[in-house]
Structure formats: C-alpha cells, structure tokens
Short mmCIF file of C-alpha atoms in Angstrom, two decimals:
data_model
loop_
_atom_site.label_atom_id
_atom_site.label_comp_id
_atom_site.label_asym_id
_atom_site.label_seq_id
_atom_site.Cartn_x
_atom_site.Cartn_y
_atom_site.Cartn_z
CA MET A 155 265.25 175.51 252.32
CA ARG A 156 265.72 176.32 248.73
CA SER A 157 265.47 172.66 247.72
CA ILE A 158 262.27 172.25 249.71
CA SER A 159 260.63 175.20 247.93
CA CYS A 160 261.74 173.76 244.59
CA LEU A 161 260.14 170.45 245.47
CA LYS A 162 256.89 172.23 246.37
CA SER A 163 256.87 174.09 243.04
CA VAL A 164 257.51 170.91 241.10
CA GLY A 165 254.67 169.11 242.98
CA ALA A 166 252.21 171.92 242.31
CA ALA A 167 253.12 171.89 238.64
CA LEU A 168 252.62 168.13 238.43
CA ILE A 169 249.15 168.42 240.04
CA ALA A 170 248.14 171.19 237.62
CA VAL A 171 249.34 169.17 234.62
CA SER A 172 247.41 166.10 235.81
CA LEU A 173 244.24 168.13 236.25
CA LEU A 174 244.55 169.67 232.77
CA SER A 175 245.16 166.28 231.21
CA ALA A 176 242.07 164.85 232.95
CA CYS A 177 239.88 167.66 231.60
CA GLY A 178 241.31 167.16 228.12
CA ASP A 179 240.51 163.41 228.12
CA LYS A 180 236.75 164.08 228.89
CA ALA A 181 234.97 164.17 225.50
CA ALA A 182 232.18 166.79 224.85
CA PRO A 183 228.62 165.31 224.99
CA PRO A 184 226.99 164.81 221.54
CA ALA A 185 223.95 166.85 220.52
CA GLN A 186 220.70 165.33 221.95
CA LEU A 187 218.46 163.74 219.26
CA PRO A 188 214.77 164.78 219.07
CA GLU A 189 212.47 162.26 220.70
CA ALA A 190 209.75 160.75 218.45
CA ALA A 191 206.93 158.59 219.83
CA TYR A 192 205.86 155.96 217.27
CA VAL A 193 203.39 153.13 216.75
CA THR A 194 204.21 149.93 214.91
CA ILE A 195 201.75 149.10 212.14
CA ALA A 196 199.97 145.77 212.63
CA PRO A 197 196.90 144.57 210.67
CA GLU A 198 193.73 144.02 212.67
CA LYS A 199 190.09 143.04 212.15
CA ARG A 200 187.90 146.11 211.78
CA ALA A 201 184.32 146.80 210.78
CA VAL A 202 184.00 149.06 207.73
CA GLU A 203 181.75 151.96 208.69
CA ASN A 204 180.09 154.42 206.35
CA GLU A 205 178.74 157.69 207.70
CA LEU A 206 175.46 158.50 205.96
CA PRO A 207 173.05 161.45 206.30
CA GLY A 208 169.47 160.84 207.35
CA ARG A 209 166.31 162.21 208.90
CA LEU A 210 164.21 160.84 211.73
CA GLU A 211 160.64 159.73 211.13
CA SER A 212 157.99 158.66 213.62
CA TYR A 213 157.37 154.94 213.96
CA ARG A 214 153.62 155.43 213.48
CA THR A 215 151.60 158.52 212.59
CA ALA A 216 147.82 158.82 212.89
CA GLU A 217 145.75 161.80 211.77
CA VAL A 218 142.71 162.20 214.01
CA ARG A 219 139.78 163.29 211.82
CA ALA A 220 136.08 163.90 212.33
CA ARG A 221 134.15 160.93 210.89
CA VAL A 222 130.72 162.48 211.38
CA PRO A 223 129.57 166.10 210.98
CA GLY A 224 128.73 168.14 214.02
CA ILE A 225 129.72 170.85 216.49
CA VAL A 226 132.73 170.22 218.74
CA LEU A 227 131.55 170.44 222.33
CA LYS A 228 134.77 169.69 224.23
CA ARG A 229 138.49 168.92 223.88
CA THR A 230 139.62 166.45 226.56
CA PHE A 231 143.42 166.28 226.11
CA GLU A 232 146.44 168.47 226.74
CA GLU A 233 148.38 169.47 223.65
CA GLY A 234 151.81 167.82 223.45
CA ALA A 235 150.93 165.18 226.03
CA PHE A 236 151.16 161.41 225.75
CA VAL A 237 147.81 159.80 224.95
CA LYS A 238 146.83 156.13 225.05
CA GLN A 239 144.95 154.22 222.41
CA GLY A 240 141.20 154.58 222.98
CA GLN A 241 141.53 157.76 225.07
CA VAL A 242 138.78 160.35 224.42
CA LEU A 243 140.09 163.41 222.58
CA PHE A 244 137.06 165.34 221.30
CA LYS A 245 133.30 165.22 221.87
CA ILE A 246 130.96 166.17 219.04
CA ASP A 247 127.30 167.05 219.73
CA PRO A 248 125.68 163.56 219.85
CA ARG A 249 121.98 164.45 220.15
CA SER A 250 121.03 163.96 216.49
CA TYR A 251 122.85 160.60 216.46
CA GLN A 252 121.11 159.50 219.65
CA ALA A 253 117.78 160.25 217.99
CA SER A 254 118.80 158.24 214.94
CA VAL A 255 119.63 155.29 217.15
CA GLN A 256 116.22 155.45 218.81
CA ASN A 257 114.51 155.65 215.42
CA ALA A 258 116.48 152.64 214.18
CA LYS A 259 115.51 150.68 217.28
CA ALA A 260 111.82 151.44 216.66
CA ALA A 261 112.12 150.42 213.00
CA LEU A 262 113.71 147.14 214.06
CA SER A 263 110.88 146.44 216.50
CA ARG A 264 108.29 147.12 213.79
CA ALA A 265 110.09 144.82 211.34
CA GLU A 266 110.30 142.07 213.95
CA ALA A 267 106.55 142.36 214.62
CA ASN A 268 105.78 142.12 210.91
CA LYS A 269 108.00 139.05 210.72
CA VAL A 270 106.09 137.35 213.55
CA GLN A 271 102.78 138.06 211.80
CA ALA A 272 104.09 136.75 208.45
CA ASP A 273 105.49 133.58 210.04
CA LEU A 274 102.17 132.82 211.79
CA LYS A 275 100.23 133.34 208.58
CA LEU A 276 102.55 131.02 206.69
CA LYS A 277 102.18 128.42 209.43
CA ARG A 278 98.36 128.52 209.16
CA TYR A 279 98.36 128.36 205.34
CA LYS A 280 100.55 125.27 205.11
CA PRO A 281 97.91 122.62 206.18
CA LEU A 282 95.17 124.47 204.29
CA VAL A 283 96.96 124.30 200.96
CA GLU A 284 97.43 120.56 201.43
CA ILE A 285 93.64 120.01 201.56
CA ASN A 286 93.04 122.60 198.84
CA ALA A 287 91.21 124.90 201.25
CA ILE A 288 93.20 127.82 199.83
CA SER A 289 94.74 128.37 196.46
CA LYS A 290 98.39 127.72 195.68
CA GLN A 291 98.81 131.41 194.86
CA GLU A 292 97.75 132.52 198.34
CA TYR A 293 100.24 130.10 199.90
CA ASP A 294 103.05 131.41 197.68
CA ASP A 295 102.16 134.98 198.67
CA ALA A 296 102.40 134.00 202.33
CA ILE A 297 105.87 132.50 201.77
CA ALA A 298 107.07 135.68 200.03
CA ALA A 299 105.65 137.88 202.78
CA ALA A 300 107.47 135.86 205.44
CA LYS A 301 110.79 136.15 203.58
CA GLN A 302 110.28 139.88 203.04
CA ALA A 303 109.59 140.33 206.75
CA SER A 304 112.85 138.53 207.58
CA ALA A 305 114.73 140.81 205.17
CA ASP A 306 113.17 143.89 206.73
CA VAL A 307 114.40 142.74 210.13
CA GLU A 308 117.98 142.33 208.84
CA ALA A 309 117.85 145.78 207.17
CA ALA A 310 116.59 147.36 210.38
CA LYS A 311 119.41 145.72 212.34
CA ALA A 312 122.01 147.08 209.88
CA THR A 313 120.51 150.58 210.13
CA LEU A 314 120.69 150.37 213.91
CA VAL A 315 124.34 149.28 213.80
CA ASN A 316 125.22 152.16 211.44
CA ASN A 317 123.47 154.72 213.65
CA LYS A 318 125.25 153.36 216.71
CA LEU A 319 128.57 153.74 214.89
CA ASN A 320 127.78 157.37 214.07
CA LEU A 321 126.93 157.92 217.72
CA GLU A 322 130.28 156.37 218.70
CA TYR A 323 132.11 158.54 216.14
CA ALA A 324 130.69 161.59 217.88
CA THR A 325 133.17 160.71 220.67
CA VAL A 326 136.58 160.99 218.98
CA THR A 327 139.21 158.66 220.51
CA ALA A 328 142.94 158.13 219.93
CA PRO A 329 143.60 155.43 217.30
CA ILE A 330 147.14 154.79 218.58
CA SER A 331 149.26 155.58 221.62
CA GLY A 332 151.82 158.36 221.28
CA ARG A 333 152.50 162.07 221.52
CA ILE A 334 149.67 164.29 220.32
CA GLY A 335 150.30 167.64 218.69
CA ARG A 336 148.30 170.83 218.84
CA ALA A 337 144.54 170.80 218.35
CA MET A 338 143.52 171.96 214.87
CA VAL A 339 140.00 172.99 215.97
CA THR A 340 138.46 174.55 219.06
CA GLU A 341 135.17 174.13 220.86
CA GLY A 342 132.22 175.35 218.80
CA ALA A 343 133.79 174.52 215.44
CA LEU A 344 131.70 172.75 212.82
CA VAL A 345 133.62 169.69 211.64
CA GLY A 346 133.04 166.82 209.26
CA GLN A 347 130.87 168.86 206.89
CA ASN A 348 131.46 167.39 203.40
CA GLU A 349 134.98 166.32 204.47
CA ALA A 350 136.82 164.54 207.26
CA THR A 351 138.19 167.51 209.17
CA LEU A 352 141.69 167.09 210.67
CA LEU A 353 141.43 167.50 214.43
CA ALA A 354 144.96 166.56 215.64
CA THR A 355 147.96 164.33 214.84
CA ILE A 356 149.41 161.58 217.03
CA GLN A 357 152.95 160.27 216.53
CA GLN A 358 154.56 157.24 218.12
CA ILE A 359 158.27 158.02 218.50
CA ASN A 360 159.47 155.10 220.64
CA PRO A 361 160.94 153.37 218.72
CA ILE A 362 161.71 155.76 215.88
CA TYR A 363 162.75 155.33 212.25
CA LEU A 364 165.91 156.77 210.70
CA ASN A 365 165.75 157.13 206.93
CA LEU A 366 169.22 157.13 205.33
CA THR A 367 170.56 157.71 201.83
CA GLN A 368 173.73 156.19 200.36
CA SER A 369 175.39 156.92 197.04
CA SER A 370 174.96 154.10 194.54
CA ALA A 371 178.61 154.57 193.43
CA GLU A 372 179.82 154.07 197.02
CA LEU A 373 177.67 150.99 197.43
CA LEU A 374 178.94 149.58 194.12
CA LYS A 375 182.55 150.07 195.20
CA LEU A 376 181.84 148.36 198.50
CA ARG A 377 180.32 145.34 196.77
CA GLN A 378 183.23 145.11 194.31
CA MET A 379 185.67 144.99 197.23
CA MET A 380 183.60 142.20 198.77
CA GLN A 381 183.66 140.22 195.55
CA SER A 382 187.44 140.65 195.23
CA GLY A 383 187.93 139.33 198.77
CA ALA A 384 189.36 142.56 200.19
CA LEU A 385 186.32 142.83 202.46
CA LYS A 386 183.89 140.37 203.96
CA ASP A 387 180.16 140.85 204.11
CA ALA A 388 178.90 141.58 207.61
CA GLU A 389 176.20 139.43 209.14
CA LYS A 390 172.82 140.83 208.11
CA SER A 391 171.33 140.09 211.50
CA GLY A 392 174.13 141.94 213.21
CA LEU A 393 174.25 145.18 211.25
CA LYS A 394 174.55 147.88 213.89
CA VAL A 395 173.91 151.56 213.33
CA THR A 396 175.41 154.32 215.48
CA MET A 397 173.73 157.73 215.41
CA VAL A 398 175.68 160.99 215.47
CA MET A 399 173.55 163.89 216.72
CA GLU A 400 173.50 167.39 215.26
CA ASP A 401 175.96 168.64 217.90
CA GLY A 402 178.42 165.81 217.14
CA SER A 403 177.60 163.73 220.21
CA ILE A 404 176.92 159.99 219.95
CA TYR A 405 173.40 158.78 220.72
CA PRO A 406 173.66 156.33 223.66
CA HIS A 407 171.44 153.64 222.08
CA THR A 408 172.43 151.50 219.09
CA GLY A 409 170.00 150.92 216.23
CA LYS A 410 169.63 148.14 213.69
CA LEU A 411 169.25 148.23 209.93
CA LEU A 412 165.81 147.11 208.77
CA PHE A 413 166.13 147.12 204.98
CA SER A 414 167.65 148.84 201.97
CA ASP A 415 165.63 149.79 198.93
CA ILE A 416 165.90 147.69 195.77
CA SER A 417 165.99 150.66 193.38
CA VAL A 418 168.08 153.82 193.03
CA ASP A 419 166.46 157.22 192.86
CA PRO A 420 167.12 158.38 189.25
CA THR A 421 167.11 162.07 190.24
CA THR A 422 169.73 161.83 193.03
CA GLY A 423 171.54 158.55 192.29
CA GLU A 424 171.11 157.47 195.90
CA LEU A 425 169.71 154.39 197.59
CA ALA A 426 167.30 154.59 200.52
CA LEU A 427 167.93 152.66 203.75
CA ARG A 428 165.95 152.53 206.99
CA ALA A 429 167.11 151.85 210.55
CA LEU A 430 165.19 151.53 213.81
CA PHE A 431 166.34 153.14 217.09
CA PRO A 432 164.93 152.92 220.61
CA ASN A 433 163.83 156.27 222.00
CA PRO A 434 162.82 155.67 225.63
CA ASP A 435 163.55 159.25 226.75
CA ASN A 436 161.87 160.87 223.71
CA MET A 437 165.15 162.64 222.97
CA LEU A 438 164.77 162.03 219.24
CA LEU A 439 162.08 163.95 217.39
CA PRO A 440 160.69 163.40 213.88
CA GLY A 441 162.29 165.62 211.27
CA MET A 442 165.69 165.97 213.01
CA PHE A 443 168.73 165.77 210.71
CA VAL A 444 171.39 163.36 211.97
CA ARG A 445 174.19 161.21 210.63
CA ALA A 446 174.55 157.47 211.07
CA ARG A 447 177.61 155.21 211.08
CA LEU A 448 176.66 151.95 209.46
CA GLU A 449 178.72 148.76 209.66
CA GLN A 450 178.39 147.28 206.17
CA ALA A 451 181.48 145.05 205.89
CA VAL A 452 184.45 143.62 207.77
CA ASN A 453 188.13 144.18 206.88
CA GLU A 454 190.21 141.28 208.17
CA ASN A 455 193.56 143.07 207.56
CA ALA A 456 192.79 146.70 208.27
CA ILE A 457 195.66 149.15 208.83
CA THR A 458 194.83 152.07 211.10
CA VAL A 459 196.86 154.91 212.57
CA PRO A 460 195.98 157.56 215.18
CA GLN A 461 194.43 160.59 213.55
CA GLN A 462 197.07 162.92 215.00
CA ALA A 463 199.77 161.06 213.05
CA VAL A 464 198.24 161.96 209.66
CA GLN A 465 198.99 165.33 208.09
CA HIS A 466 196.68 166.62 205.36
CA THR A 467 198.40 168.77 202.72
CA ASN A 468 197.59 170.05 199.25
CA ASP A 469 199.36 166.99 197.83
CA GLY A 470 197.27 164.60 199.90
CA SER A 471 197.65 162.85 203.22
CA GLN A 472 201.06 161.92 204.61
CA VAL A 473 202.75 160.47 207.68
CA ILE A 474 206.32 160.46 208.95
CA VAL A 475 207.87 157.04 209.51
CA ILE A 476 211.13 155.96 211.14
CA ASN A 477 213.29 153.88 208.80
CA GLN A 478 215.81 151.19 209.75
CA GLU A 479 218.52 153.83 210.29
CA ASN A 480 216.28 155.63 212.83
CA LYS A 481 215.84 158.56 210.47
CA ALA A 482 212.59 160.38 209.72
CA GLU A 483 211.03 159.74 206.33
CA ILE A 484 207.85 161.20 204.74
CA ARG A 485 205.38 158.65 203.41
CA GLN A 486 202.32 159.49 201.27
CA VAL A 487 199.22 157.55 202.37
CA LYS A 488 195.58 157.22 201.39
CA THR A 489 192.89 157.31 204.05
CA THR A 490 189.26 156.36 203.55
CA SER A 491 187.23 156.66 206.73
CA ALA A 492 187.56 157.35 210.43
CA ILE A 493 187.17 154.54 212.95
CA GLY A 494 186.90 156.16 216.35
CA ASN A 495 190.04 158.26 216.82
CA ARG A 496 191.98 156.47 214.06
CA TRP A 497 192.18 156.71 210.27
CA LEU A 498 191.76 153.67 208.06
CA VAL A 499 194.74 153.59 205.68
CA THR A 500 194.39 151.69 202.39
CA GLU A 501 197.69 152.65 200.68
CA GLY A 502 201.18 153.73 201.72
CA LEU A 503 201.85 151.67 204.84
CA GLN A 504 202.96 148.09 205.42
CA PRO A 505 202.95 145.90 208.54
CA GLY A 506 205.99 146.67 210.67
CA ASP A 507 206.32 150.36 209.67
CA ARG A 508 206.98 152.73 212.55
CA VAL A 509 204.77 155.82 212.28
CA ILE A 510 205.53 158.89 214.38
CA VAL A 511 202.54 160.01 216.47
CA GLU A 512 204.06 162.59 218.85
CA GLY A 513 207.03 164.88 218.34
CA LEU A 514 206.30 165.67 214.68
CA GLN A 515 207.25 169.33 215.18
CA LYS A 516 210.76 168.40 216.35
CA VAL A 517 211.78 166.03 213.57
CA ARG A 518 212.99 166.84 210.07
CA PRO A 519 212.85 164.50 207.07
CA GLY A 520 216.17 162.67 206.69
CA SER A 521 217.42 163.58 210.18
CA PRO A 522 218.03 160.97 212.92
CA VAL A 523 215.59 160.72 215.81
CA ASN A 524 215.38 159.06 219.18
CA PRO A 525 212.50 156.54 218.76
CA VAL A 526 210.34 155.72 221.76
CA GLU A 527 207.16 153.63 221.75
CA TRP A 528 203.97 155.71 221.90
CA VAL A 529 201.52 155.08 224.73
CA ASP A 530 197.87 155.68 223.86
CA PRO A 531 196.35 157.89 226.59
CA MET A 532 192.91 156.44 225.80
CA ALA A 533 194.07 152.86 226.42
CA PRO A 534 193.39 151.34 229.86
CA ALA A 535 196.30 151.75 232.25
CA LYS A 536 198.35 148.69 233.10
CA ALA A 537 199.85 148.05 236.53
CA PRO A 538 203.67 148.21 236.39
CA ALA A 539 205.27 144.82 236.95
CA GLU A 540 208.76 144.61 238.53
CA THR A 541 210.95 142.06 236.77
CA PRO A 542 214.50 140.86 237.42
CA ALA A 543 215.49 142.23 234.02
CA ALA A 544 214.45 145.71 235.13
CA ALA A 545 216.43 145.42 238.37
CA ALA A 546 219.61 144.27 236.61
CA PRO A 547 220.48 147.61 234.93
CA ALA A 548 219.99 149.44 238.21
CA THR A 549 222.33 147.01 239.99
CA GLU A 550 224.84 147.32 237.20
CA ALA A 551 224.64 151.10 237.35
CA GLY A 552 225.10 151.02 241.11
CA SER A 553 228.18 148.81 240.82
CA LYS A 554 229.62 151.14 238.21
CA ALA A 555 229.03 154.09 240.50
CA ALA A 556 230.70 152.26 243.38
CA ASP A 557 233.69 151.39 241.21
CA GLY A 558 233.92 155.00 240.12
CA GLY A 559 233.81 156.18 243.74
CA ALA A 560 236.56 153.77 244.73
CA ALA A 561 238.73 154.88 241.83
CA ALA A 562 238.24 158.52 242.78
CA GLY A 563 239.19 157.79 246.38
CA ALA A 564 242.35 155.99 245.27
CA ALA A 565 243.38 158.88 243.03
CA GLU A 566 242.82 161.40 245.82
CA GLY A 567 244.96 159.34 248.21
CA GLN A 568 247.77 159.11 245.65
CA ALA A 569 247.72 162.86 245.17
CA GLN A 570 247.99 163.48 248.95
CA THR A 571 250.99 161.11 249.17
CA THR A 572 252.77 162.88 246.36
CA GLN A 573 252.16 166.27 247.95
CA ALA A 574 253.49 165.02 251.29
CA LYS A 575 256.75 163.96 249.64
#
C-alpha cells in the first residue's frame, strides 16, 4: 500500500512538472504595432486648375427708354417677368402723332398733285419749243418745275415715314427677350421731354457671362513652366471652367472660356478673362460673386496625395511616410493647389514613396508601424474575387490546426497511460 501511494505521489509530481515546463516554453506575445494605412505615390496626368474670383454679368442688357415725348397711358407687363422681343411694354399718348401722320399724308397727296401738273406742262411744252412757239426760257422753267415737284413728293414721303415712326415709338416694345426689372415710371408720367427717359431694363441671363481676374504674376509663372516643359498647354477649344457658388457648392453646368484680355490693369496688376455658362434654370443672377476653377494647363507627371494626409504647420506642409524599414518618417512637402479631394505636391515626394493617410495619431516619427494599403472610400467598390492563392493560406491554417489537435490528443493519451501505471 505504501509503495502504491508513493507511485501516485511521484506521478502527480511528474504531471505538475510537465505542465510548468509547458507554460515556461510559451513565449509572451510581442507588443502590437500601430496600424498605418498608406498610399503609394505614382505620377499621373492631371489638369492644372486655378481658382479665380469673378462676378456674373448678363449676356445682354437693354435699357428701355422713351424715344418720343408724351404721357404714359398704360404699362402692359409684370415686373420681374420674362418678356419676348417685340412685346408691348408701355403705351404713350399717340393722338398728336396720329395727327402728324394724317398731316404728312395730306402733304404727300398735294405734292403728288403738283408733280402731275408739272409733268403735264413739261409734256406740252416739249413740241412747242421745237417749232419755236414758246421761248427756250419757258421750256427750261417747265423742266425745273417738274423736278421741283418730284423733290417735293420725296420730301413729303420722308416726312410721312418719320411721323409714322414717332407714332410707332409711342408704343414701347421690348428690344430683346429676357427678364425685365421694375418699372421706372408709372401711368400719367411725362416722359421723353428733352431726354430719353429710362422706363425699364431687360437682361438676358441665359446664357450668362462670368468675368474673372487673374494675377499677372501667376499667369507669368504658369507660362514659364510651360516653356520649360514642366507643363503642357491645354487645348484652347477645350478649356473648361467649373463654377463654385457662394455657399461652396459646385454649379452643375460647365462653362467655357471665351477670351483673355491682352493688357494688364496697371492699378491692380490683374488680367481680365471672360467665360460663358448656361443658365437654363435662371439660378445665376447678374452681380453674384463666385469663384471659378479654370483648366489652363496639363501636368503629365503630377503627384497628388489625399488632403487628409497633409499636415499644415508653422514650418510648412508635411506628410508622414513609411521608409524601407517600415518606420514612420516626417517629410516636408510643398503643395500648390487642390484637385478635388487631393493636394498637388510639387516638392518633397518621389514615385514609390508610401504616404500615411489614416492612423496618423497612432504613429510616432522613427517608430515601427504595421503598414496596410489604404482604400479610398470615394472610389467605386470592386466585387471580391476568390482566387486559389487566397484559399491556400486557409487550407494551410486548417491543416496546422488539425496537426495541433492530433498532437494534443496524443499528449493527453500519454498522460492517461502514465497515470494508470
């Protein structure tokens, strides 16, 4: 009995020693490295955009004025409405002009009658002067009278045309189609007295002009880069302009650049440019202040990074890159302009550099990181494709797990056998 109890004690001690040795062989897990999502820098073709300030201006503006004096009898339009070319806007008292037309018609009839009489007299005098029945002087007087009668007829016709025009001007019509503003006069007002009184203003705002200004120094730098070959000139026929509204939203329609001025304003040092935008919904109004993004050149080897990867400090802009040893490293960069949600970088980065986009708060310069490739949330999603390479690690992991389970079962069986002895 005593020997059996000794054997049991020895077996229990052996099991305890084996368990302690197994725990001692298991190494402690290393500290987990901070995860850093990065993008790999690769040159790409990008349009060079400049954001310029500008103001909107109507495509056409017409001031409706009184061309003849008189009393306004009626206004026939609604203020702020759309009017068509030729539409009646105001009616001025036409009675005096109607009387002038009638008078001119009577004067024309009298002149035509005098012309008939002069022509008949000349016709009778012609054979008489040939037989010396009348003097040469009388015949010459008849010729002059006939010509004067013809001139009187032409003068009477011109007077009639002028009086008809004044009668037409008494009915004020729209010279162009567009939006009309408020009426500057009311019924009963005397207009056109010694001056062409302003009655209303019509503006055509579809399409609409955008007048821009660009610094001459910025334009000079852009042209120097084109001459050096760093940039390529964009196609003039394809210059597109994107409008940024006052609230920061993007106008849904794209405009086109019409021209740039050939001289610089000496007081401001800026160059004037003009673009044309469609305005089918009349959303844009003359006088609004907006900003425009203008494609003026093309960079064949542009380097861009997501805006969230760039940190702006007192010393300038900087990014954090992952070096070959998978350690974080600060890199000073120079950015010029924004292209969508990315910064255009001109200095500080080279193709192949890995720039950290997410996880910047977790990394420290000089410390190792766990690099993972960054996935742009704005990029279109791709359907996951199952490949044999992806299935291989899982199979290998499963086989390792099976081997581990078999080894554990064998160890447990060996321990039971020892205890039974």
